[in-house]
Amino acid sequence: MLTDWLHEWWTKLYFVLLRPMLKWLLRHVTGKCELLRITYEESDRVSRTKRIESSLNYSSSVDVRRCATDSDYDISESVSNLMKLKDVVPEVHTQFEPTLKDSLLRIRAYNKILKEAEALRTTKYDAENKAHEKQLTELWSLYKSDVPLPQRVGPHWQELGFQGHDPKTDFRGMGMLGLQQLTFFAVNYPESAVRVFSQSHHPQYGFSFAIVAINITGMGFELLRKRKLRPHFYSSEKAEPDLTDFHHVYCYLLHDFTQFWLSEKPKDIMEFSRLHNKFLKQVKQKLKSDSPTLRAAFQEDSS
Amino acid sequence: MGLLSLLRKLRSHPDLELRILLLGLDNSGKTTLLKVLASEDITHITPTQGFNIKSVQSKGFKLNVWDIGGQRRIRPYWKNYFENTDLLIYVIDSSDRKRFEETGEELTELLEEEKLAGVPVLIFANKQDLLTAAKASDIAEGLNLNAIRDREWQIQACSAMSGEGVKEGVEWMTKTCNSRKK
Protein backbone atom coordinates (compact mmCIF):
# COMPACT_ATOMS: atom_id res chain seq x y z
CA MET A 1 0.00 0.00 0.00
CA LEU A 2 2.80 2.35 0.95
CA THR A 3 4.75 1.43 -2.15
CA ASP A 4 1.65 2.00 -4.29
CA TRP A 5 1.24 5.41 -2.80
CA LEU A 6 4.90 6.30 -3.30
CA HIS A 7 4.75 5.05 -6.86
CA GLU A 8 1.65 7.11 -7.64
CA TRP A 9 3.16 10.18 -6.05
CA TRP A 10 6.40 9.78 -7.97
CA THR A 11 4.57 9.25 -11.29
CA LYS A 12 2.58 12.41 -10.74
CA LEU A 13 5.68 14.39 -9.86
CA TYR A 14 7.50 13.05 -12.88
CA PHE A 15 4.83 13.76 -15.46
CA VAL A 16 3.56 17.05 -14.07
CA LEU A 17 6.86 18.63 -13.12
CA LEU A 18 10.10 16.82 -13.86
CA ARG A 19 9.45 15.62 -17.41
CA PRO A 20 8.25 18.98 -18.78
CA MET A 21 11.20 20.71 -17.06
CA LEU A 22 13.67 18.28 -18.55
CA LYS A 23 12.08 18.58 -22.00
CA TRP A 24 12.19 22.37 -21.81
CA LEU A 25 15.83 22.32 -20.75
CA LEU A 26 16.88 19.87 -23.46
CA ARG A 27 14.95 21.75 -26.08
CA HIS A 28 16.84 24.96 -25.29
CA VAL A 29 20.25 23.36 -24.91
CA THR A 30 20.08 21.24 -28.07
CA GLY A 31 17.77 23.46 -30.06
CA LYS A 32 15.70 20.37 -30.97
CA CYS A 33 12.29 19.11 -29.84
CA GLU A 34 11.97 15.65 -28.30
CA LEU A 35 10.75 13.97 -31.49
CA LEU A 36 13.60 15.43 -33.50
CA ARG A 37 16.14 14.37 -30.89
CA ILE A 38 14.80 10.81 -31.01
CA THR A 39 15.17 10.60 -34.79
CA TYR A 40 18.78 11.73 -34.47
CA GLU A 41 19.71 9.61 -31.47
CA GLU A 42 18.07 6.29 -32.25
CA SER A 43 19.35 4.39 -35.26
CA ASP A 44 17.53 1.22 -34.20
CA ARG A 45 14.02 1.16 -35.62
CA VAL A 46 12.42 -0.68 -32.70
CA SER A 47 13.62 1.60 -29.93
CA ARG A 48 13.10 4.67 -32.10
CA THR A 49 9.49 3.76 -32.81
CA LYS A 50 8.86 2.89 -29.16
CA ARG A 51 10.27 6.21 -28.00
CA ILE A 52 8.32 8.18 -30.59
CA GLU A 53 5.20 6.31 -29.47
CA SER A 54 5.62 7.23 -25.81
CA SER A 55 6.60 10.80 -26.66
CA LEU A 56 3.32 11.17 -28.59
CA ASN A 57 1.24 9.33 -25.95
CA TYR A 58 2.57 11.42 -23.07
CA SER A 59 2.22 14.71 -24.87
CA SER A 60 0.05 17.30 -23.16
CA SER A 61 -1.44 18.31 -26.50
CA VAL A 62 -4.51 16.41 -27.71
CA ASP A 63 -3.51 17.07 -31.30
CA VAL A 64 -0.16 15.37 -30.80
CA ARG A 65 -1.64 12.39 -28.97
CA ARG A 66 -4.12 11.90 -31.81
CA CYS A 67 -1.23 11.18 -34.20
CA ALA A 68 -0.60 7.87 -32.45
CA THR A 69 -4.13 6.83 -31.66
CA ASP A 70 -6.61 8.17 -34.21
CA SER A 71 -6.77 5.75 -37.13
CA ASP A 72 -8.83 8.21 -39.21
CA TYR A 73 -6.16 10.89 -39.00
CA ASP A 74 -4.28 10.80 -42.31
CA ILE A 75 -0.60 9.85 -41.84
CA SER A 76 0.88 12.51 -44.16
CA GLU A 77 -1.32 15.14 -42.61
CA SER A 78 -0.27 14.01 -39.11
CA VAL A 79 3.39 14.26 -40.03
CA SER A 80 3.12 17.73 -41.59
CA ASN A 81 1.06 18.99 -38.67
CA LEU A 82 3.62 17.66 -36.21
CA MET A 83 6.40 19.40 -38.14
CA LYS A 84 4.53 22.67 -38.10
CA LEU A 85 3.71 22.32 -34.40
CA LYS A 86 7.32 21.54 -33.51
CA ASP A 87 8.91 24.06 -35.93
CA VAL A 88 10.97 21.44 -37.74
CA VAL A 89 12.37 22.74 -41.02
CA PRO A 90 12.30 19.83 -43.52
CA GLU A 91 15.17 21.26 -45.59
CA VAL A 92 17.45 21.22 -42.55
CA HIS A 93 16.39 17.90 -41.03
CA THR A 94 15.83 15.84 -44.17
CA GLN A 95 15.50 12.51 -42.40
CA PHE A 96 12.81 13.65 -39.97
CA GLU A 97 9.78 13.34 -42.20
CA PRO A 98 10.37 9.84 -43.65
CA THR A 99 11.52 8.50 -40.27
CA LEU A 100 8.54 9.86 -38.40
CA LYS A 101 6.20 8.61 -41.10
CA ASP A 102 7.63 5.09 -40.91
CA SER A 103 7.21 5.01 -37.14
CA LEU A 104 3.69 6.39 -37.29
CA LEU A 105 2.68 3.73 -39.82
CA ARG A 106 3.93 0.99 -37.50
CA ILE A 107 2.34 2.44 -34.37
CA ARG A 108 -1.00 2.74 -36.14
CA ALA A 109 -0.69 -0.75 -37.65
CA TYR A 110 -0.07 -2.26 -34.20
CA ASN A 111 -3.10 -0.54 -32.74
CA LYS A 112 -5.21 -1.71 -35.66
CA ILE A 113 -4.10 -5.33 -35.22
CA LEU A 114 -4.95 -5.16 -31.52
CA LYS A 115 -8.36 -3.69 -32.25
CA GLU A 116 -9.21 -6.32 -34.86
CA ALA A 117 -7.92 -9.20 -32.75
CA GLU A 118 -9.94 -7.94 -29.79
CA ALA A 119 -13.07 -7.75 -31.95
CA LEU A 120 -12.62 -11.37 -33.07
CA ARG A 121 -11.81 -12.51 -29.55
CA THR A 122 -14.95 -10.97 -28.11
CA THR A 123 -17.08 -12.57 -30.83
CA LYS A 124 -18.38 -15.66 -29.07
CA TYR A 125 -18.70 -18.88 -31.02
CA ASP A 126 -22.39 -19.03 -31.91
CA ALA A 127 -23.86 -22.37 -32.99
CA GLU A 128 -26.80 -20.49 -34.56
CA ASN A 129 -24.46 -18.56 -36.83
CA LYS A 130 -24.05 -20.36 -40.18
CA ALA A 131 -20.66 -18.76 -40.89
CA HIS A 132 -19.31 -19.96 -37.54
CA GLU A 133 -20.65 -23.46 -38.10
CA LYS A 134 -19.12 -23.54 -41.56
CA GLN A 135 -15.74 -22.54 -40.20
CA LEU A 136 -15.92 -25.29 -37.60
CA THR A 137 -16.76 -27.94 -40.21
CA GLU A 138 -13.88 -26.65 -42.30
CA LEU A 139 -11.56 -27.04 -39.34
CA TRP A 140 -12.43 -30.72 -39.19
CA SER A 141 -11.72 -31.31 -42.88
CA LEU A 142 -8.42 -29.42 -42.68
CA TYR A 143 -6.99 -31.59 -39.93
CA LYS A 144 -8.88 -34.82 -40.63
CA SER A 145 -8.87 -34.76 -44.43
CA ASP A 146 -9.18 -38.55 -44.64
CA VAL A 147 -12.33 -38.84 -42.46
CA PRO A 148 -15.57 -37.00 -43.24
CA LEU A 149 -17.15 -35.30 -40.23
CA PRO A 150 -19.50 -37.95 -38.75
CA GLN A 151 -21.93 -35.45 -37.22
CA ARG A 152 -22.01 -31.97 -35.75
CA VAL A 153 -21.93 -33.14 -32.12
CA GLY A 154 -20.16 -36.25 -30.89
CA PRO A 155 -17.11 -37.77 -29.23
CA HIS A 156 -15.10 -37.53 -32.47
CA TRP A 157 -14.21 -33.91 -31.62
CA GLN A 158 -11.95 -35.23 -28.89
CA GLU A 159 -9.71 -36.68 -31.62
CA LEU A 160 -8.99 -33.08 -32.59
CA GLY A 161 -8.24 -32.34 -28.95
CA PHE A 162 -11.43 -30.63 -27.85
CA GLN A 163 -12.66 -31.40 -24.34
CA GLY A 164 -16.08 -32.87 -24.99
CA HIS A 165 -18.71 -33.59 -27.62
CA ASP A 166 -19.21 -30.02 -28.78
CA PRO A 167 -16.27 -27.65 -29.40
CA LYS A 168 -18.46 -24.56 -29.06
CA THR A 169 -17.80 -24.15 -25.33
CA ASP A 170 -14.04 -24.63 -25.65
CA PHE A 171 -13.30 -21.33 -27.39
CA ARG A 172 -14.27 -19.42 -24.24
CA GLY A 173 -12.49 -16.11 -23.75
CA MET A 174 -10.68 -16.39 -27.09
CA GLY A 175 -13.93 -16.57 -29.09
CA MET A 176 -13.65 -16.69 -32.87
CA LEU A 177 -9.99 -15.66 -32.72
CA GLY A 178 -9.14 -19.15 -31.45
CA LEU A 179 -11.02 -20.87 -34.27
CA GLN A 180 -9.72 -18.53 -36.94
CA GLN A 181 -6.09 -18.97 -35.93
CA LEU A 182 -6.36 -22.75 -35.77
CA THR A 183 -7.82 -22.68 -39.29
CA PHE A 184 -5.19 -20.20 -40.49
CA PHE A 185 -2.35 -22.52 -39.44
CA ALA A 186 -3.72 -25.44 -41.48
CA VAL A 187 -4.54 -23.30 -44.53
CA ASN A 188 -1.21 -21.47 -44.70
CA TYR A 189 1.18 -24.13 -43.47
CA PRO A 190 -0.61 -27.43 -44.14
CA GLU A 191 2.49 -29.59 -43.72
CA SER A 192 3.58 -28.07 -40.41
CA ALA A 193 0.01 -28.05 -39.09
CA VAL A 194 -0.48 -31.73 -39.83
CA ARG A 195 2.92 -32.50 -38.33
CA VAL A 196 2.18 -30.61 -35.10
CA PHE A 197 -1.26 -32.26 -34.97
CA SER A 198 0.30 -35.73 -35.23
CA GLN A 199 2.94 -34.77 -32.64
CA SER A 200 0.06 -34.04 -30.24
CA HIS A 201 -0.76 -37.77 -30.46
CA HIS A 202 2.69 -38.77 -29.20
CA PRO A 203 2.19 -41.94 -27.10
CA GLN A 204 4.13 -40.54 -24.15
CA TYR A 205 4.09 -36.76 -24.49
CA GLY A 206 0.76 -36.29 -26.24
CA PHE A 207 -1.61 -33.40 -25.43
CA SER A 208 -5.08 -32.15 -26.41
CA PHE A 209 -4.28 -30.36 -29.65
CA ALA A 210 -7.22 -27.94 -29.92
CA ILE A 211 -7.17 -27.02 -26.23
CA VAL A 212 -3.45 -26.29 -26.28
CA ALA A 213 -3.92 -24.33 -29.52
CA ILE A 214 -6.60 -22.17 -27.88
CA ASN A 215 -4.27 -21.59 -24.94
CA ILE A 216 -1.58 -20.51 -27.41
CA THR A 217 -4.06 -18.05 -28.94
CA GLY A 218 -4.41 -16.77 -25.37
CA MET A 219 -0.63 -16.47 -25.02
CA GLY A 220 -0.28 -14.56 -28.30
CA PHE A 221 -3.16 -12.26 -27.48
CA GLU A 222 -1.75 -11.49 -24.02
CA LEU A 223 1.60 -10.56 -25.61
CA LEU A 224 -0.20 -8.38 -28.15
CA ARG A 225 -2.40 -6.68 -25.54
CA LYS A 226 0.51 -5.94 -23.23
CA ARG A 227 2.33 -4.45 -26.23
CA LYS A 228 5.12 -7.03 -25.92
CA LEU A 229 4.95 -7.81 -29.65
CA ARG A 230 6.10 -4.32 -30.59
CA PRO A 231 9.71 -5.40 -31.23
CA HIS A 232 8.45 -8.03 -33.67
CA PHE A 233 6.15 -5.70 -35.59
CA TYR A 234 8.28 -2.57 -35.36
CA SER A 235 11.26 -4.39 -36.85
CA SER A 236 9.38 -6.25 -39.57
CA GLU A 237 10.19 -5.63 -43.23
CA LYS A 238 6.54 -4.87 -43.86
CA ALA A 239 5.90 -1.25 -42.92
CA GLU A 240 2.21 -1.87 -42.31
CA PRO A 241 1.72 -5.33 -40.77
CA ASP A 242 -1.88 -6.49 -40.44
CA LEU A 243 -3.96 -9.10 -38.59
CA THR A 244 -2.66 -11.96 -40.75
CA ASP A 245 0.85 -11.13 -39.55
CA PHE A 246 -0.42 -11.65 -36.01
CA HIS A 247 -1.81 -15.04 -37.14
CA HIS A 248 1.66 -15.87 -38.48
CA VAL A 249 3.06 -15.16 -35.01
CA TYR A 250 0.47 -17.60 -33.62
CA CYS A 251 1.66 -20.32 -36.04
CA TYR A 252 5.21 -19.73 -34.86
CA LEU A 253 4.15 -19.94 -31.19
CA LEU A 254 2.08 -23.12 -31.61
CA HIS A 255 4.76 -24.85 -33.63
CA ASP A 256 7.64 -23.87 -31.39
CA PHE A 257 5.72 -24.60 -28.20
CA THR A 258 5.04 -28.13 -29.44
CA GLN A 259 8.73 -28.71 -30.21
CA PHE A 260 9.64 -27.27 -26.82
CA TRP A 261 7.07 -29.46 -25.05
CA LEU A 262 8.43 -32.63 -26.69
CA SER A 263 12.04 -31.71 -25.96
CA GLU A 264 11.23 -31.13 -22.28
CA LYS A 265 9.90 -34.71 -21.97
CA PRO A 266 7.12 -33.80 -19.52
CA LYS A 267 6.01 -36.40 -17.00
CA ASP A 268 2.36 -35.86 -17.90
CA ILE A 269 -0.12 -33.21 -19.03
CA MET A 270 -0.16 -31.68 -15.54
CA GLU A 271 3.19 -30.09 -16.42
CA PHE A 272 1.39 -27.82 -18.87
CA SER A 273 1.24 -24.62 -16.78
CA ARG A 274 4.87 -24.88 -15.77
CA LEU A 275 6.13 -25.46 -19.31
CA HIS A 276 3.70 -22.89 -20.73
CA ASN A 277 5.25 -20.27 -18.42
CA LYS A 278 8.79 -21.40 -19.16
CA PHE A 279 8.16 -21.16 -22.90
CA LEU A 280 6.54 -17.74 -22.52
CA LYS A 281 9.60 -16.51 -20.67
CA GLN A 282 11.82 -17.62 -23.55
CA VAL A 283 9.58 -15.85 -26.05
CA LYS A 284 9.74 -12.65 -24.01
CA GLN A 285 13.52 -12.89 -23.87
CA LYS A 286 13.66 -13.30 -27.63
CA LEU A 287 11.48 -10.24 -28.05
CA LYS A 288 13.96 -8.26 -25.97
CA SER A 289 16.98 -9.53 -27.94
CA ASP A 290 18.61 -8.10 -31.04
CA SER A 291 16.63 -10.45 -33.29
CA PRO A 292 13.08 -10.04 -32.01
CA THR A 293 11.36 -11.57 -35.02
CA LEU A 294 9.03 -14.44 -34.15
CA ARG A 295 9.41 -16.54 -37.23
CA ALA A 296 10.24 -20.23 -37.66
CA ALA A 297 12.17 -21.91 -40.48
CA PHE A 298 8.95 -23.36 -41.96
CA GLN A 299 7.61 -19.82 -42.43
CA GLU A 300 10.48 -18.50 -44.52
CA ASP A 301 8.95 -19.09 -47.97
CA SER A 302 5.64 -17.37 -47.42
CA SER A 303 5.05 -13.85 -46.27
CA MET B 1 15.27 -4.77 7.21
CA GLY B 2 12.85 -3.10 4.85
CA LEU B 3 9.83 -1.24 6.05
CA LEU B 4 7.45 -3.73 4.49
CA SER B 5 8.96 -6.80 6.10
CA LEU B 6 8.97 -4.95 9.41
CA LEU B 7 5.26 -4.21 9.02
CA ARG B 8 4.65 -7.82 8.13
CA LYS B 9 6.43 -8.96 11.29
CA LEU B 10 4.32 -6.66 13.42
CA ARG B 11 1.13 -8.44 12.44
CA SER B 12 0.02 -10.45 15.42
CA HIS B 13 -1.36 -13.60 13.80
CA PRO B 14 0.18 -15.31 10.86
CA ASP B 15 -2.53 -16.46 8.45
CA LEU B 16 -3.73 -20.01 8.64
CA GLU B 17 -3.02 -21.76 5.36
CA LEU B 18 -5.71 -23.85 3.75
CA ARG B 19 -5.35 -26.17 0.83
CA ILE B 20 -8.46 -26.03 -1.30
CA LEU B 21 -9.21 -28.25 -4.24
CA LEU B 22 -11.44 -26.91 -7.03
CA LEU B 23 -12.97 -29.70 -9.11
CA GLY B 24 -15.84 -30.27 -11.52
CA LEU B 25 -16.54 -31.17 -15.15
CA ASP B 26 -15.01 -29.21 -18.01
CA ASN B 27 -16.81 -25.93 -18.76
CA SER B 28 -18.40 -25.80 -15.29
CA GLY B 29 -16.59 -22.53 -14.49
CA LYS B 30 -13.73 -23.53 -12.17
CA THR B 31 -11.13 -21.17 -13.60
CA THR B 32 -13.59 -18.27 -13.73
CA LEU B 33 -14.39 -18.92 -10.07
CA LEU B 34 -10.69 -19.07 -9.21
CA LYS B 35 -10.12 -15.72 -10.90
CA VAL B 36 -13.12 -14.20 -9.17
CA LEU B 37 -11.75 -15.39 -5.82
CA ALA B 38 -8.43 -13.74 -6.66
CA SER B 39 -10.19 -10.58 -7.95
CA GLU B 40 -8.73 -10.99 -11.42
CA ASP B 41 -10.07 -10.23 -14.88
CA ILE B 42 -12.31 -13.05 -16.18
CA THR B 43 -12.61 -12.10 -19.84
CA HIS B 44 -9.56 -13.93 -21.19
CA ILE B 45 -10.13 -17.44 -19.87
CA THR B 46 -9.09 -20.51 -21.87
CA PRO B 47 -9.79 -24.20 -21.13
CA THR B 48 -7.45 -25.49 -18.44
CA GLN B 49 -4.85 -27.91 -19.66
CA GLY B 50 -3.27 -29.25 -16.48
CA PHE B 51 -4.01 -26.98 -13.52
CA ASN B 52 -3.87 -23.42 -12.17
CA ILE B 53 -3.03 -22.42 -8.62
CA LYS B 54 -3.61 -19.15 -6.81
CA SER B 55 -3.24 -17.94 -3.25
CA VAL B 56 -6.04 -15.79 -1.95
CA GLN B 57 -6.17 -13.85 1.31
CA SER B 58 -9.51 -14.03 3.12
CA LYS B 59 -10.44 -13.26 6.72
CA GLY B 60 -7.25 -14.41 8.37
CA PHE B 61 -6.85 -17.33 6.02
CA LYS B 62 -4.44 -17.88 3.20
CA LEU B 63 -6.37 -19.99 0.72
CA ASN B 64 -4.19 -21.96 -1.67
CA VAL B 65 -6.66 -22.89 -4.35
CA TRP B 66 -5.87 -25.63 -6.86
CA ASP B 67 -7.97 -25.51 -10.00
CA ILE B 68 -7.56 -28.77 -11.93
CA GLY B 69 -8.75 -29.20 -15.52
CA GLY B 70 -12.10 -30.98 -15.83
CA GLN B 71 -11.93 -32.73 -19.18
CA ARG B 72 -12.31 -36.50 -19.05
CA ARG B 73 -8.71 -37.02 -20.09
CA ILE B 74 -7.42 -35.09 -17.08
CA ARG B 75 -9.77 -36.49 -14.42
CA PRO B 76 -7.54 -39.52 -13.71
CA TYR B 77 -4.94 -37.00 -12.43
CA TRP B 78 -7.32 -35.50 -9.86
CA LYS B 79 -6.27 -38.09 -7.28
CA ASN B 80 -2.67 -36.83 -7.34
CA TYR B 81 -3.91 -33.65 -5.64
CA PHE B 82 -6.10 -35.17 -2.89
CA GLU B 83 -3.51 -35.34 -0.12
CA ASN B 84 -3.81 -32.81 2.75
CA THR B 85 -6.86 -31.16 1.25
CA ASP B 86 -8.69 -29.01 3.82
CA LEU B 87 -11.72 -28.31 1.70
CA LEU B 88 -13.20 -29.42 -1.59
CA ILE B 89 -15.09 -27.07 -3.88
CA TYR B 90 -17.13 -28.88 -6.49
CA VAL B 91 -18.48 -26.74 -9.33
CA ILE B 92 -21.56 -27.63 -11.38
CA ASP B 93 -22.82 -25.93 -14.53
CA SER B 94 -26.47 -25.57 -13.51
CA SER B 95 -27.55 -25.05 -17.12
CA ASP B 96 -25.91 -28.20 -18.52
CA ARG B 97 -28.76 -30.57 -17.66
CA LYS B 98 -27.54 -33.20 -20.11
CA ARG B 99 -24.52 -33.78 -17.93
CA PHE B 100 -26.12 -33.75 -14.47
CA GLU B 101 -25.78 -37.52 -14.35
CA GLU B 102 -22.08 -37.38 -15.29
CA THR B 103 -21.31 -34.66 -12.76
CA GLY B 104 -23.21 -36.60 -10.07
CA GLU B 105 -21.16 -39.72 -10.77
CA GLU B 106 -17.89 -37.81 -10.53
CA LEU B 107 -18.96 -36.21 -7.24
CA THR B 108 -20.00 -39.56 -5.77
CA GLU B 109 -16.64 -41.04 -6.69
CA LEU B 110 -14.84 -38.12 -5.06
CA LEU B 111 -16.82 -38.51 -1.85
CA GLU B 112 -15.87 -42.18 -1.74
CA GLU B 113 -12.17 -41.40 -1.97
CA GLU B 114 -10.29 -42.46 1.12
CA LYS B 115 -7.88 -39.52 0.98
CA LEU B 116 -10.82 -37.09 0.94
CA ALA B 117 -12.66 -38.78 3.82
CA GLY B 118 -14.29 -36.23 6.11
CA VAL B 119 -13.15 -33.26 3.99
CA PRO B 120 -15.93 -30.63 3.93
CA VAL B 121 -17.39 -30.03 0.50
CA LEU B 122 -18.86 -26.83 -0.92
CA ILE B 123 -20.91 -27.35 -4.05
CA PHE B 124 -21.30 -24.30 -6.24
CA ALA B 125 -24.42 -24.46 -8.44
CA ASN B 126 -22.82 -22.10 -10.95
CA LYS B 127 -24.14 -20.15 -13.95
CA GLN B 128 -27.32 -19.03 -12.19
CA ASP B 129 -27.24 -15.98 -14.48
CA LEU B 130 -28.41 -18.21 -17.35
CA LEU B 131 -32.14 -18.57 -17.89
CA THR B 132 -31.84 -22.33 -18.36
CA ALA B 133 -30.08 -22.85 -15.01
CA ALA B 134 -31.60 -25.35 -12.59
CA LYS B 135 -32.25 -24.20 -9.04
CA ALA B 136 -29.69 -25.15 -6.41
CA SER B 137 -32.39 -26.94 -4.41
CA ASP B 138 -33.35 -29.04 -7.43
CA ILE B 139 -29.72 -29.96 -8.04
CA ALA B 140 -29.31 -30.90 -4.37
CA GLU B 141 -32.32 -33.18 -4.65
CA GLY B 142 -31.21 -34.66 -7.98
CA LEU B 143 -27.77 -35.48 -6.62
CA ASN B 144 -29.27 -36.75 -3.38
CA LEU B 145 -26.96 -34.55 -1.32
CA ASN B 146 -29.04 -35.10 1.79
CA ALA B 147 -27.60 -38.58 1.95
CA ILE B 148 -24.15 -37.13 2.75
CA ARG B 149 -23.61 -37.87 6.45
CA ASP B 150 -19.86 -38.31 6.80
CA ARG B 151 -18.83 -34.65 6.38
CA GLU B 152 -20.00 -31.06 6.42
CA TRP B 153 -21.41 -29.92 3.11
CA GLN B 154 -23.16 -26.96 1.58
CA ILE B 155 -24.69 -26.16 -1.77
CA GLN B 156 -24.49 -22.53 -2.85
CA ALA B 157 -26.17 -21.03 -5.89
CA CYS B 158 -23.81 -18.65 -7.66
CA SER B 159 -22.78 -16.94 -10.83
CA ALA B 160 -19.01 -16.67 -11.15
CA MET B 161 -19.61 -14.29 -14.07
CA SER B 162 -21.57 -11.75 -12.03
CA GLY B 163 -19.97 -12.66 -8.71
CA GLU B 164 -23.32 -13.34 -7.10
CA GLY B 165 -23.26 -15.99 -4.36
CA VAL B 166 -19.47 -16.35 -4.36
CA LYS B 167 -19.02 -14.33 -1.18
CA GLU B 168 -21.55 -16.48 0.67
CA GLY B 169 -19.64 -19.58 -0.39
CA VAL B 170 -16.35 -18.17 0.86
CA GLU B 171 -17.99 -17.26 4.16
CA TRP B 172 -19.17 -20.83 4.62
CA MET B 173 -15.66 -22.05 3.82
CA THR B 174 -13.91 -19.85 6.37
CA LYS B 175 -16.57 -20.54 9.01
CA THR B 176 -16.25 -24.29 8.51
CA CYS B 177 -12.46 -24.23 8.56
CA ASN B 178 -12.41 -21.94 11.59
CA SER B 179 -14.39 -24.39 13.67
CA ARG B 180 -12.24 -27.29 12.48
CA LYS B 181 -8.84 -25.69 13.01
CA LYS B 182 -9.56 -24.48 16.52
XYZ file of C-alpha atoms in Angstrom, chain B residues 51-138:
88
model
C -4.006 -26.976 -13.525
C -3.871 -23.419 -12.168
C -3.025 -22.425 -8.624
C -3.608 -19.151 -6.815
C -3.242 -17.938 -3.248
C -6.043 -15.787 -1.948
C -6.171 -13.854 1.314
C -9.506 -14.029 3.123
C -10.444 -13.264 6.721
C -7.253 -14.407 8.375
C -6.853 -17.335 6.016
C -4.438 -17.878 3.202
C -6.368 -19.993 0.722
C -4.187 -21.959 -1.667
C -6.664 -22.889 -4.351
C -5.871 -25.634 -6.858
C -7.974 -25.513 -10.004
C -7.561 -28.773 -11.931
C -8.749 -29.200 -15.520
C -12.101 -30.981 -15.835
C -11.932 -32.726 -19.179
C -12.315 -36.498 -19.050
C -8.709 -37.020 -20.092
C -7.421 -35.086 -17.082
C -9.769 -36.489 -14.424
C -7.538 -39.515 -13.708
C -4.937 -37.005 -12.426
C -7.319 -35.504 -9.859
C -6.272 -38.090 -7.279
C -2.669 -36.827 -7.342
C -3.908 -33.652 -5.643
C -6.096 -35.165 -2.892
C -3.513 -35.338 -0.122
C -3.807 -32.809 2.747
C -6.855 -31.161 1.250
C -8.695 -29.011 3.817
C -11.724 -28.313 1.704
C -13.198 -29.423 -1.593
C -15.091 -27.067 -3.877
C -17.129 -28.879 -6.494
C -18.483 -26.741 -9.332
C -21.562 -27.626 -11.383
C -22.816 -25.932 -14.534
C -26.474 -25.565 -13.506
C -27.547 -25.047 -17.122
C -25.914 -28.198 -18.525
C -28.761 -30.574 -17.660
C -27.538 -33.203 -20.108
C -24.516 -33.783 -17.926
C -26.124 -33.752 -14.471
C -25.783 -37.515 -14.348
C -22.081 -37.380 -15.291
C -21.308 -34.658 -12.764
C -23.214 -36.595 -10.071
C -21.160 -39.720 -10.765
C -17.891 -37.808 -10.526
C -18.965 -36.211 -7.245
C -20.002 -39.561 -5.765
C -16.640 -41.036 -6.695
C -14.842 -38.117 -5.061
C -16.820 -38.510 -1.853
C -15.874 -42.182 -1.736
C -12.167 -41.397 -1.972
C -10.288 -42.462 1.119
C -7.883 -39.516 0.975
C -10.819 -37.093 0.941
C -12.660 -38.782 3.817
C -14.295 -36.227 6.109
C -13.145 -33.258 3.992
C -15.930 -30.632 3.926
C -17.394 -30.034 0.501
C -18.858 -26.835 -0.922
C -20.912 -27.353 -4.052
C -21.298 -24.305 -6.239
C -24.417 -24.460 -8.436
C -22.815 -22.104 -10.945
C -24.138 -20.155 -13.949
C -27.324 -19.025 -12.186
C -27.238 -15.976 -14.477
C -28.409 -18.212 -17.350
C -32.144 -18.573 -17.890
C -31.840 -22.327 -18.360
C -30.082 -22.846 -15.008
C -31.599 -25.353 -12.594
C -32.252 -24.196 -9.038
C -29.688 -25.151 -6.406
C -32.387 -26.940 -4.405
C -33.354 -29.040 -7.433
